[in-house]
PDB file of C-alpha atoms and ligand atoms in Angstrom:
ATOM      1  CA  UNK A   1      13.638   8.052 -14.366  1.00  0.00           C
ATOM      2  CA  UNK A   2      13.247   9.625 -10.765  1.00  0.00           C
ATOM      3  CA  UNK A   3      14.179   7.300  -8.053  1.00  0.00           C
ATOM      4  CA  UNK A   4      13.602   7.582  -4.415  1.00  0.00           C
ATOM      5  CA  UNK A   5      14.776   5.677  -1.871  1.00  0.00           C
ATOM      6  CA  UNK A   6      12.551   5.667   1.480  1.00  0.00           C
ATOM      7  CA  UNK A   7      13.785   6.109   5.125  1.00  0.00           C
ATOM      8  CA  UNK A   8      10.927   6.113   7.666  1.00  0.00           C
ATOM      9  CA  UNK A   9      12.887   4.811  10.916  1.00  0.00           C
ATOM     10  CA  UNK A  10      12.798   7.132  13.418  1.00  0.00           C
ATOM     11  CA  UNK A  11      15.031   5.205  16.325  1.00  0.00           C
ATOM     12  CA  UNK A  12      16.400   2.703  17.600  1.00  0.00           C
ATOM     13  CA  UNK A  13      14.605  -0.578  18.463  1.00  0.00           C
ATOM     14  CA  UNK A  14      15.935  -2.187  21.033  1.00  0.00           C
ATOM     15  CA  UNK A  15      14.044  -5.373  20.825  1.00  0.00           C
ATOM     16  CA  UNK A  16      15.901  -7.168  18.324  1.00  0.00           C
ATOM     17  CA  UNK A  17      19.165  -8.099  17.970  1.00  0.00           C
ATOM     18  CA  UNK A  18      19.777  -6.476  14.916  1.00  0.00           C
ATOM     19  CA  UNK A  19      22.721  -4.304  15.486  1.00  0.00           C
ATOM     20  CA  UNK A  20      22.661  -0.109  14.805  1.00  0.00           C
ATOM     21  CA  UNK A  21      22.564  -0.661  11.203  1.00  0.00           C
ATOM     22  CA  UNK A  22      19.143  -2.526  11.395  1.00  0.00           C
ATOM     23  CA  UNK A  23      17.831  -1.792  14.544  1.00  0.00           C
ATOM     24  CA  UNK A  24      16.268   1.355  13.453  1.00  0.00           C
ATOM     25  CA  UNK A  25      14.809  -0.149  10.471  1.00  0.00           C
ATOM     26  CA  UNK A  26      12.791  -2.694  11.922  1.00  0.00           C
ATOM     27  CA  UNK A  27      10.155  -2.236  13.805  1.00  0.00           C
ATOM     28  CA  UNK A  28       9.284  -3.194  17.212  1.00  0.00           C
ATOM     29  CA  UNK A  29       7.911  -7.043  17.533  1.00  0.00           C
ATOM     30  CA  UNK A  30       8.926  -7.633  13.528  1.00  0.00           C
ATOM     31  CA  UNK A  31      11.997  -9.642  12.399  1.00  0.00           C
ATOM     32  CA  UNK A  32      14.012 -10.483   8.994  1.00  0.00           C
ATOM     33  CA  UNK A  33      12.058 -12.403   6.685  1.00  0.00           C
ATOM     34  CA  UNK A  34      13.996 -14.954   4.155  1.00  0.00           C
ATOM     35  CA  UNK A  35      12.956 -14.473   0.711  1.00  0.00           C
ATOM     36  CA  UNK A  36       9.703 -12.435   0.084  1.00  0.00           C
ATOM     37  CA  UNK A  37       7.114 -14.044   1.923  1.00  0.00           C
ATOM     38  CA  UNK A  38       3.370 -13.931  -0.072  1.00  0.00           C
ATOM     39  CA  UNK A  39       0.320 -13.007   2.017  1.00  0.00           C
ATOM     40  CA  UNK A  40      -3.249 -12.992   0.420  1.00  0.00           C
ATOM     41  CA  UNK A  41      -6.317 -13.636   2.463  1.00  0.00           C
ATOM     42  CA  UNK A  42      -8.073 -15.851  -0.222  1.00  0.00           C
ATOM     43  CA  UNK A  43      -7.576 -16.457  -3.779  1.00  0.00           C
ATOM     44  CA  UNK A  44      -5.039 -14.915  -6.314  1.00  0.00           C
ATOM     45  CA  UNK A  45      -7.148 -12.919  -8.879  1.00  0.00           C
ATOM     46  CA  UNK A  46      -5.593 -13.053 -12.577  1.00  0.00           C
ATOM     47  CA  UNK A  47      -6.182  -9.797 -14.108  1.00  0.00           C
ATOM     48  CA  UNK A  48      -3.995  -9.123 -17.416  1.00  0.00           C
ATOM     49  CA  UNK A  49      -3.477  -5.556 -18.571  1.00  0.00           C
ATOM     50  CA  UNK A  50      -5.623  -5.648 -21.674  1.00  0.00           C
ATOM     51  CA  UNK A  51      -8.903  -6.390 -19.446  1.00  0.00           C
ATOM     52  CA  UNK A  52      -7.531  -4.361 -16.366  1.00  0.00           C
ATOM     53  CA  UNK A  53      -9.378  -1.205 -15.304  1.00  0.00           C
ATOM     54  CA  UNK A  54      -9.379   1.306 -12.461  1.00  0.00           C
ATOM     55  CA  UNK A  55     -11.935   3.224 -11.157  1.00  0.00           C
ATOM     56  CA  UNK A  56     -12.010   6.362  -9.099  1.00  0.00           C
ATOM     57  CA  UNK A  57     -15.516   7.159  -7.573  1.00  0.00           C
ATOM     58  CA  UNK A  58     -17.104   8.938  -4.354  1.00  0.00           C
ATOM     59  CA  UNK A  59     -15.798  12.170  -2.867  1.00  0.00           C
ATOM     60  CA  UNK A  60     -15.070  13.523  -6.710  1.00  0.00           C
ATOM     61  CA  UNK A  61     -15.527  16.155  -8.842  1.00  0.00           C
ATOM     62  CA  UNK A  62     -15.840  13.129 -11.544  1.00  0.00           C
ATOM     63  CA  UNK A  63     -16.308   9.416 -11.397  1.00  0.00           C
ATOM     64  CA  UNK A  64     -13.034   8.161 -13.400  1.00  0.00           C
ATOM     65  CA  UNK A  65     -11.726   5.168 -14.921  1.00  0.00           C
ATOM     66  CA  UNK A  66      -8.698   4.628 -16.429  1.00  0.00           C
ATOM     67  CA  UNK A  67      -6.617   1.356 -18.375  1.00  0.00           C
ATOM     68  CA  UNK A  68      -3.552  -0.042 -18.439  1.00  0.00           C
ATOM     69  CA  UNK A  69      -2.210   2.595 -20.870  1.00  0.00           C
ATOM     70  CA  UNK A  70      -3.539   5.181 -18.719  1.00  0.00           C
ATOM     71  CA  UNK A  71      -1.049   4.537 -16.183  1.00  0.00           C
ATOM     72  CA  UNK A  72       1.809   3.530 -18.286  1.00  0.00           C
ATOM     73  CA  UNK A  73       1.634   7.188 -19.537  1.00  0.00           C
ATOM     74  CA  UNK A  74       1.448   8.807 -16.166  1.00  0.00           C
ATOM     75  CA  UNK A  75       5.484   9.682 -14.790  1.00  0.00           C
ATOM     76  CA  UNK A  76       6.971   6.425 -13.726  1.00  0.00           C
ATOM     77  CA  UNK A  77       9.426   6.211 -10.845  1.00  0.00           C
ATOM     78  CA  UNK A  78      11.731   3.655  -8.843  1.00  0.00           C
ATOM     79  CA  UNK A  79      11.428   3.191  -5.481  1.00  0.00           C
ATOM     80  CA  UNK A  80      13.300   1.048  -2.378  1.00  0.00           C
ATOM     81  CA  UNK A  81      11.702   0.992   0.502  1.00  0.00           C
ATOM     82  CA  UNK A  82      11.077  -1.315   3.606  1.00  0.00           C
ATOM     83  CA  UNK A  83       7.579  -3.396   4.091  1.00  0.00           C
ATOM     84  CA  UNK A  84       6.195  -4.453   7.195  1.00  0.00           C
ATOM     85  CA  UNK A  85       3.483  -7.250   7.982  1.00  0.00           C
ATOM     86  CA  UNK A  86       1.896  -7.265  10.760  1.00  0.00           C
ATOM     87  CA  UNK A  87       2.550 -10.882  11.349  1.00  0.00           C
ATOM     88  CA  UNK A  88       5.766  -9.400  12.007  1.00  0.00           C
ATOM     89  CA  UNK A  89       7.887 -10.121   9.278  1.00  0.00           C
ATOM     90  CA  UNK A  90       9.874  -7.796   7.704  1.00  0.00           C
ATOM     91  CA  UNK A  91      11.854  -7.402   4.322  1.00  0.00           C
ATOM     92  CA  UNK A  92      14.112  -4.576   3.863  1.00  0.00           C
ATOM     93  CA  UNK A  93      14.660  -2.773   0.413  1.00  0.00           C
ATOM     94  CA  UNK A  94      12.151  -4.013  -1.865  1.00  0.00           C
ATOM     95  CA  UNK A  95      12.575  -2.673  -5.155  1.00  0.00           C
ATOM     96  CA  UNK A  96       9.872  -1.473  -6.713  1.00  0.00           C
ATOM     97  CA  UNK A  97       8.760   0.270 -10.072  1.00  0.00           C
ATOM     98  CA  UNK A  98       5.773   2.434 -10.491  1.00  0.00           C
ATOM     99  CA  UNK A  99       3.277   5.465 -10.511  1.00  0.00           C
ATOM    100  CA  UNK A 100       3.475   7.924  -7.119  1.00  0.00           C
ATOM    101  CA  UNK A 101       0.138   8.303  -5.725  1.00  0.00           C
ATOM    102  CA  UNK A 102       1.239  12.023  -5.653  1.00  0.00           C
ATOM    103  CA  UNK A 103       1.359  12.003  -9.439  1.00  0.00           C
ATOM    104  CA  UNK A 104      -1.563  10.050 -10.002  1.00  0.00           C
ATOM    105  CA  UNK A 105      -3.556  12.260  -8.259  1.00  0.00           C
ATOM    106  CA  UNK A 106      -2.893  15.436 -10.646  1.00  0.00           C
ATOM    107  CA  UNK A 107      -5.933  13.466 -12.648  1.00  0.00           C
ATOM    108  CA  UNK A 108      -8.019  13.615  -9.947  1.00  0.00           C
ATOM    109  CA  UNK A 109     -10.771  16.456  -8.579  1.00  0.00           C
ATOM    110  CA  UNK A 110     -11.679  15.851  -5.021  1.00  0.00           C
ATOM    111  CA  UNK A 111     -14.246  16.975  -3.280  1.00  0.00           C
ATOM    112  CA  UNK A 112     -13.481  19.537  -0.637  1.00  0.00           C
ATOM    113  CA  UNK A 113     -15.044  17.009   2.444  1.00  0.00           C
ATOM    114  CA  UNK A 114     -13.321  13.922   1.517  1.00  0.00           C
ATOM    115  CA  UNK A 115     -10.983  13.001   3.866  1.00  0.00           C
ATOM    116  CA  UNK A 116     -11.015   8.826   3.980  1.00  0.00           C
ATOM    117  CA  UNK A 117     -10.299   6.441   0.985  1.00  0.00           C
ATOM    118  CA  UNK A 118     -11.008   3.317   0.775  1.00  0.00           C
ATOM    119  CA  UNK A 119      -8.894   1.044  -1.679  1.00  0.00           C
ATOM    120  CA  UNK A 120     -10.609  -1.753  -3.381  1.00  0.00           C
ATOM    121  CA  UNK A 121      -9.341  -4.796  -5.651  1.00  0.00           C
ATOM    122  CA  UNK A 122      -9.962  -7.293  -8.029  1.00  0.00           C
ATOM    123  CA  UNK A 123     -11.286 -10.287  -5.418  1.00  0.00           C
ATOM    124  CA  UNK A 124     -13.330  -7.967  -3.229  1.00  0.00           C
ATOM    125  CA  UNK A 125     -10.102  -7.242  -0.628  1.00  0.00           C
ATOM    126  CA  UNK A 126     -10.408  -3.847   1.143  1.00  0.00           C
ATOM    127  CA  UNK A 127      -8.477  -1.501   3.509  1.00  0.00           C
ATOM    128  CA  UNK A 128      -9.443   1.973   4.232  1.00  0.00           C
ATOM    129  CA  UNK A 129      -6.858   4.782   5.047  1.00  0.00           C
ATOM    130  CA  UNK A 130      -6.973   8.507   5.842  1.00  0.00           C
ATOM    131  CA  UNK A 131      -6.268  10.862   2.938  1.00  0.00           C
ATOM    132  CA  UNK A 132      -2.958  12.150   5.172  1.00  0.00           C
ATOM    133  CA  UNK A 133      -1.878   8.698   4.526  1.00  0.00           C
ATOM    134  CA  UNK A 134      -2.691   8.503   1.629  1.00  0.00           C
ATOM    135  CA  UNK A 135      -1.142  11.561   0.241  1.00  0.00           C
ATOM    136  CA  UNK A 136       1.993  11.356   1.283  1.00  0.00           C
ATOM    137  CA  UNK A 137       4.883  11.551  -1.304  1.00  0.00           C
ATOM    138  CA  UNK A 138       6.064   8.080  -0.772  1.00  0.00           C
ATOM    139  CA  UNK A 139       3.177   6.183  -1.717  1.00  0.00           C
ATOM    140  CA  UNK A 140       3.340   4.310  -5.112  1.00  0.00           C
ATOM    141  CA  UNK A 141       0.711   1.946  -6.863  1.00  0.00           C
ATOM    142  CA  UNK A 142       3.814  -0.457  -8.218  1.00  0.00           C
ATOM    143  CA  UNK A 143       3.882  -2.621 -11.280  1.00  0.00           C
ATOM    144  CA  UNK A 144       7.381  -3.733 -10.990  1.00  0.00           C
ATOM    145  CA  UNK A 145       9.242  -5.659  -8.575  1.00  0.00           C
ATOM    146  CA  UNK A 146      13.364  -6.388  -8.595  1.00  0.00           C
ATOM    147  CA  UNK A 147      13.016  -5.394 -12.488  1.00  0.00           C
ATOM    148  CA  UNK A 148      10.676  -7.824 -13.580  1.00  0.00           C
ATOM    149  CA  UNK A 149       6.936  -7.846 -14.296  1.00  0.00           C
ATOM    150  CA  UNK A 150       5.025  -7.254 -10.768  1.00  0.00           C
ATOM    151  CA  UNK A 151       3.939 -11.226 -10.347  1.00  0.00           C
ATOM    152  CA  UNK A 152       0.339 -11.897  -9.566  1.00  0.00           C
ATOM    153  CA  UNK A 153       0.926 -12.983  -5.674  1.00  0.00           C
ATOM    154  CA  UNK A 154       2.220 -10.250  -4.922  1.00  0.00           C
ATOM    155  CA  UNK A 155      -0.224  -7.956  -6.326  1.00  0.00           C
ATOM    156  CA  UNK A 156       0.541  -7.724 -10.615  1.00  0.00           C
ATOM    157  CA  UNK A 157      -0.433  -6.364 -12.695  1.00  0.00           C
ATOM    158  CA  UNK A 158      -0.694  -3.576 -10.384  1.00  0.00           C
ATOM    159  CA  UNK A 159      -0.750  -2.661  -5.821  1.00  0.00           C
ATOM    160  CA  UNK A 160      -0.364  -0.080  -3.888  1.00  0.00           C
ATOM    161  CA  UNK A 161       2.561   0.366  -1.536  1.00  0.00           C
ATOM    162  CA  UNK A 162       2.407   2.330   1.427  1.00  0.00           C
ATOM    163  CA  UNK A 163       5.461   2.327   3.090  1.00  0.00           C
ATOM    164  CA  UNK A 164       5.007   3.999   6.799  1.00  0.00           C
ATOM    165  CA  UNK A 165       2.146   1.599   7.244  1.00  0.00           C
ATOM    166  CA  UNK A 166       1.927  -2.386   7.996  1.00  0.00           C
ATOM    167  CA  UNK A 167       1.324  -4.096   4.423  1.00  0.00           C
ATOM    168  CA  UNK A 168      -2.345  -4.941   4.910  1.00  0.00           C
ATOM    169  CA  UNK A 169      -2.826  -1.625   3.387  1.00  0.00           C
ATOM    170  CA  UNK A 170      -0.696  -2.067   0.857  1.00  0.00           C
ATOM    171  CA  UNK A 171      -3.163  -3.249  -1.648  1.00  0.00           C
ATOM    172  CA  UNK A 172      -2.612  -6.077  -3.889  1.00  0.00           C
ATOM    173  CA  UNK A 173      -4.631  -6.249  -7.575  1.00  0.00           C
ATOM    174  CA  UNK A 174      -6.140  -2.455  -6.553  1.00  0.00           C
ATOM    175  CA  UNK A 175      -8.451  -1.768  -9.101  1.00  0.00           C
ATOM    176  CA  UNK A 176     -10.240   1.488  -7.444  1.00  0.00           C
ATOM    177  CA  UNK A 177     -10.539   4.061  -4.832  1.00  0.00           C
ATOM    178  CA  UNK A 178     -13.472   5.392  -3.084  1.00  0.00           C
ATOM    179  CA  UNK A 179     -13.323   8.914  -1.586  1.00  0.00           C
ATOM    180  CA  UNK A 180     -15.553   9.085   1.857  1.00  0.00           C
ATOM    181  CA  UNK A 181     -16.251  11.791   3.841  1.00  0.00           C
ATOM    182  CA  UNK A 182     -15.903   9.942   6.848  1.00  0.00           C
ATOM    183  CA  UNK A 183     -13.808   6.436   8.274  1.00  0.00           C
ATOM    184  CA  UNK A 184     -15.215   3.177   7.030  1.00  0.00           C
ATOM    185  CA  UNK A 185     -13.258  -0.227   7.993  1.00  0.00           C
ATOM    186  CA  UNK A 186     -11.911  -2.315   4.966  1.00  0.00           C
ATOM    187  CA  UNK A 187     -11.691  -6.286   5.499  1.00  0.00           C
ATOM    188  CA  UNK A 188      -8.859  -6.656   8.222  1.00  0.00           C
ATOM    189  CA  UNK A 189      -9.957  -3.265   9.561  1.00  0.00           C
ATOM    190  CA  UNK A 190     -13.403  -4.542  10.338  1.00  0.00           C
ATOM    191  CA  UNK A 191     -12.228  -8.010  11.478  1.00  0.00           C
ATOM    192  CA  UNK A 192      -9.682  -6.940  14.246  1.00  0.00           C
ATOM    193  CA  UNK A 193      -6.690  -5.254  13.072  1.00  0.00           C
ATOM    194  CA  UNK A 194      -5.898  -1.490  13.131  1.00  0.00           C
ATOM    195  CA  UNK A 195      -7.629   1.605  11.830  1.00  0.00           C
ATOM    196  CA  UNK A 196      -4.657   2.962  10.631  1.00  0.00           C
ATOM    197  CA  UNK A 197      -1.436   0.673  11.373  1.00  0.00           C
ATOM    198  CA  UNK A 198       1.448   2.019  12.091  1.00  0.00           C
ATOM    199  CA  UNK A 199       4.964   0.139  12.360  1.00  0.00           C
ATOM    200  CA  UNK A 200       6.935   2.225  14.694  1.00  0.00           C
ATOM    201  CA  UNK A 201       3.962   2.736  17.255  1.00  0.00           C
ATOM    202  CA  UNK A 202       2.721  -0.847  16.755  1.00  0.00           C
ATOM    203  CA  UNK A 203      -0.902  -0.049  15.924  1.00  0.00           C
ATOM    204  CA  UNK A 204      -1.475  -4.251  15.247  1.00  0.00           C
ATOM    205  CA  UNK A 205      -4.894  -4.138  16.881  1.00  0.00           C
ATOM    206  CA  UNK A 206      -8.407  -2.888  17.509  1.00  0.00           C
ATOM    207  CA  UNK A 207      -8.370  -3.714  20.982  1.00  0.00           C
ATOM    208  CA  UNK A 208      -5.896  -1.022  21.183  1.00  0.00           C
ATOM    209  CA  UNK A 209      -8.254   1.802  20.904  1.00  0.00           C
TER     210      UNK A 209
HETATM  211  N1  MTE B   1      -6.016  -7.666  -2.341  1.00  0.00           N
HETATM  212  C1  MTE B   1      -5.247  -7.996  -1.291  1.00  0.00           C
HETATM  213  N2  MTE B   1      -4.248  -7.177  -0.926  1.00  0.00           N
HETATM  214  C2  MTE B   1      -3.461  -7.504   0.123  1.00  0.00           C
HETATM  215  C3  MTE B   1      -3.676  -8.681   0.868  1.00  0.00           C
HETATM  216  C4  MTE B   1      -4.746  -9.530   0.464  1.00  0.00           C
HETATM  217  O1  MTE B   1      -5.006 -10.584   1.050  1.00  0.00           O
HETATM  218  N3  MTE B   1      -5.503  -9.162  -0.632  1.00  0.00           N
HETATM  219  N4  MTE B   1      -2.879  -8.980   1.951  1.00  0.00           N
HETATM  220  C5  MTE B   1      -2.221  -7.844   2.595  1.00  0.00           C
HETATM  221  C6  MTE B   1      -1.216  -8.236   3.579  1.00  0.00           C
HETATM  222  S1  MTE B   1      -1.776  -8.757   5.105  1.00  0.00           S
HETATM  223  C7  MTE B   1       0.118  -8.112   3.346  1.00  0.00           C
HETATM  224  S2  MTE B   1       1.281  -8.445   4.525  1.00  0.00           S
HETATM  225  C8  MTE B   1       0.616  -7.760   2.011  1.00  0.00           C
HETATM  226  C9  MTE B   1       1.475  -8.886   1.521  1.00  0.00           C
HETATM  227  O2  MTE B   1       2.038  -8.597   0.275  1.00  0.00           O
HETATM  228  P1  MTE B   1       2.905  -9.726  -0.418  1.00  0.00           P
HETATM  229  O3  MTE B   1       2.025 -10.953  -0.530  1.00  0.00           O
HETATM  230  O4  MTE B   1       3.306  -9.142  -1.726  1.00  0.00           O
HETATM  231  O5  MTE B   1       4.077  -9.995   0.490  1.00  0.00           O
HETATM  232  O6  MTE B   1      -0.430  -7.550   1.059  1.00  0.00           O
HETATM  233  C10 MTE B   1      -1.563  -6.922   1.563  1.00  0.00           C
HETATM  234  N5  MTE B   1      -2.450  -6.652   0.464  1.00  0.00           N
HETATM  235 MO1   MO B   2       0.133  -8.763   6.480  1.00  0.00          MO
END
């Protein structure tokens, strides 16, 4: 199996204490978390794989929809990488298991004018993200964490992870995308936080733009 192993710092932060090692891993305004803190806005949907489906619609060539077996036959890669909430908690080298957005997307026609995607789960949770975002080669949709069975807080049977972006867009239970041809705001998007979220540039806010 491939395995990649993510390194978005770019330099170091000198607002933490953290030491060279660390201080250009986290992020400005974010410390260590203990453990693997869980953070859902609402309840915890239980999906199992035998009812699960995922839909692709919008911006497409073709509506699609595809099961559990669908993606457990698409190239499966291991992944490390650092996550980011904005609350400012942090948790460094989180091992994950999963499908590359990259690969995934072989299935996939788009439409030359989409540009936006908005990410949508099992509960109703959303969070919108431009397709340059999206696209990149370290995205994953993850059904594996430290080895074992993705658990349902923190996303199972199946999220996205998006690395180089605070974890609200990280979606937990993801169950489809929608290709726009244009921004729309997902749930924390249209409530206060970010457009787009960056760590290292500490895009937390609306009011920031
Ligand atoms: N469907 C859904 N996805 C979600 C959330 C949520 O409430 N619902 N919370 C987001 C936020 S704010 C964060 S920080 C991460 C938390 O992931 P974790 O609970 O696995 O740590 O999931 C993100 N994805
Ligand atoms: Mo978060």
């Amino acid at each position: 199996m491939t395995r990649i192993r993510i390194r978005l710092n770019g330099y170091a932060n000198s607002s933490t204490n953290l030491g060279p090692e660390l201080g250009d891993r986290v992020p400005p305004g974010q410390h260590l978390a203990k453990g693997f803190p869980v953070l859902t806005y609402g309840e915890t949907p239980s999906v199992s794989p035998s009812n699960w489906q995922f839909k692709v619609w919008g911006l497409v060539q073709e509506e699609k929809s595809f099961t559990w077996e669908d993606f457990m036959a698409m190239p499966q890669t291991d992944f490390t990488a650092d996550f980011h909430c904005v609350t400012t908690w942090s948790k460094l080298d989180v091992q994950w298991t999963g499908v590359k957005v990259t690969d995934f997307m072989q299935s996939i026609q788009l439409s030359p004018n989409a540009v936006h995607v908005m990410e949508h789960c099992y509960g109703g949770y959303t969070t919108n993200i431009a397709m340059e975002d999206f696209l990149r080669e370290e995205n994953f949709f993850a059904h594996t964490l430290f080895g074992e069975p993705l658990p349902p807080e923190h996303g199972g049977p199946l999220r996205l992870v998006v690395p180089h972006l605070y974890a609200w867009k990280s979606a937990k239970w993801i169950n489809g995308l929608e290709f726009l041809n244009k921004q729309e705001l997902g749930f924390w998007e249209r409530n206060g936080y970010h457009e787009r979220g960056e760590p290292w540039a500490e895009e937390r806010y609306s009011s920031q733009y």
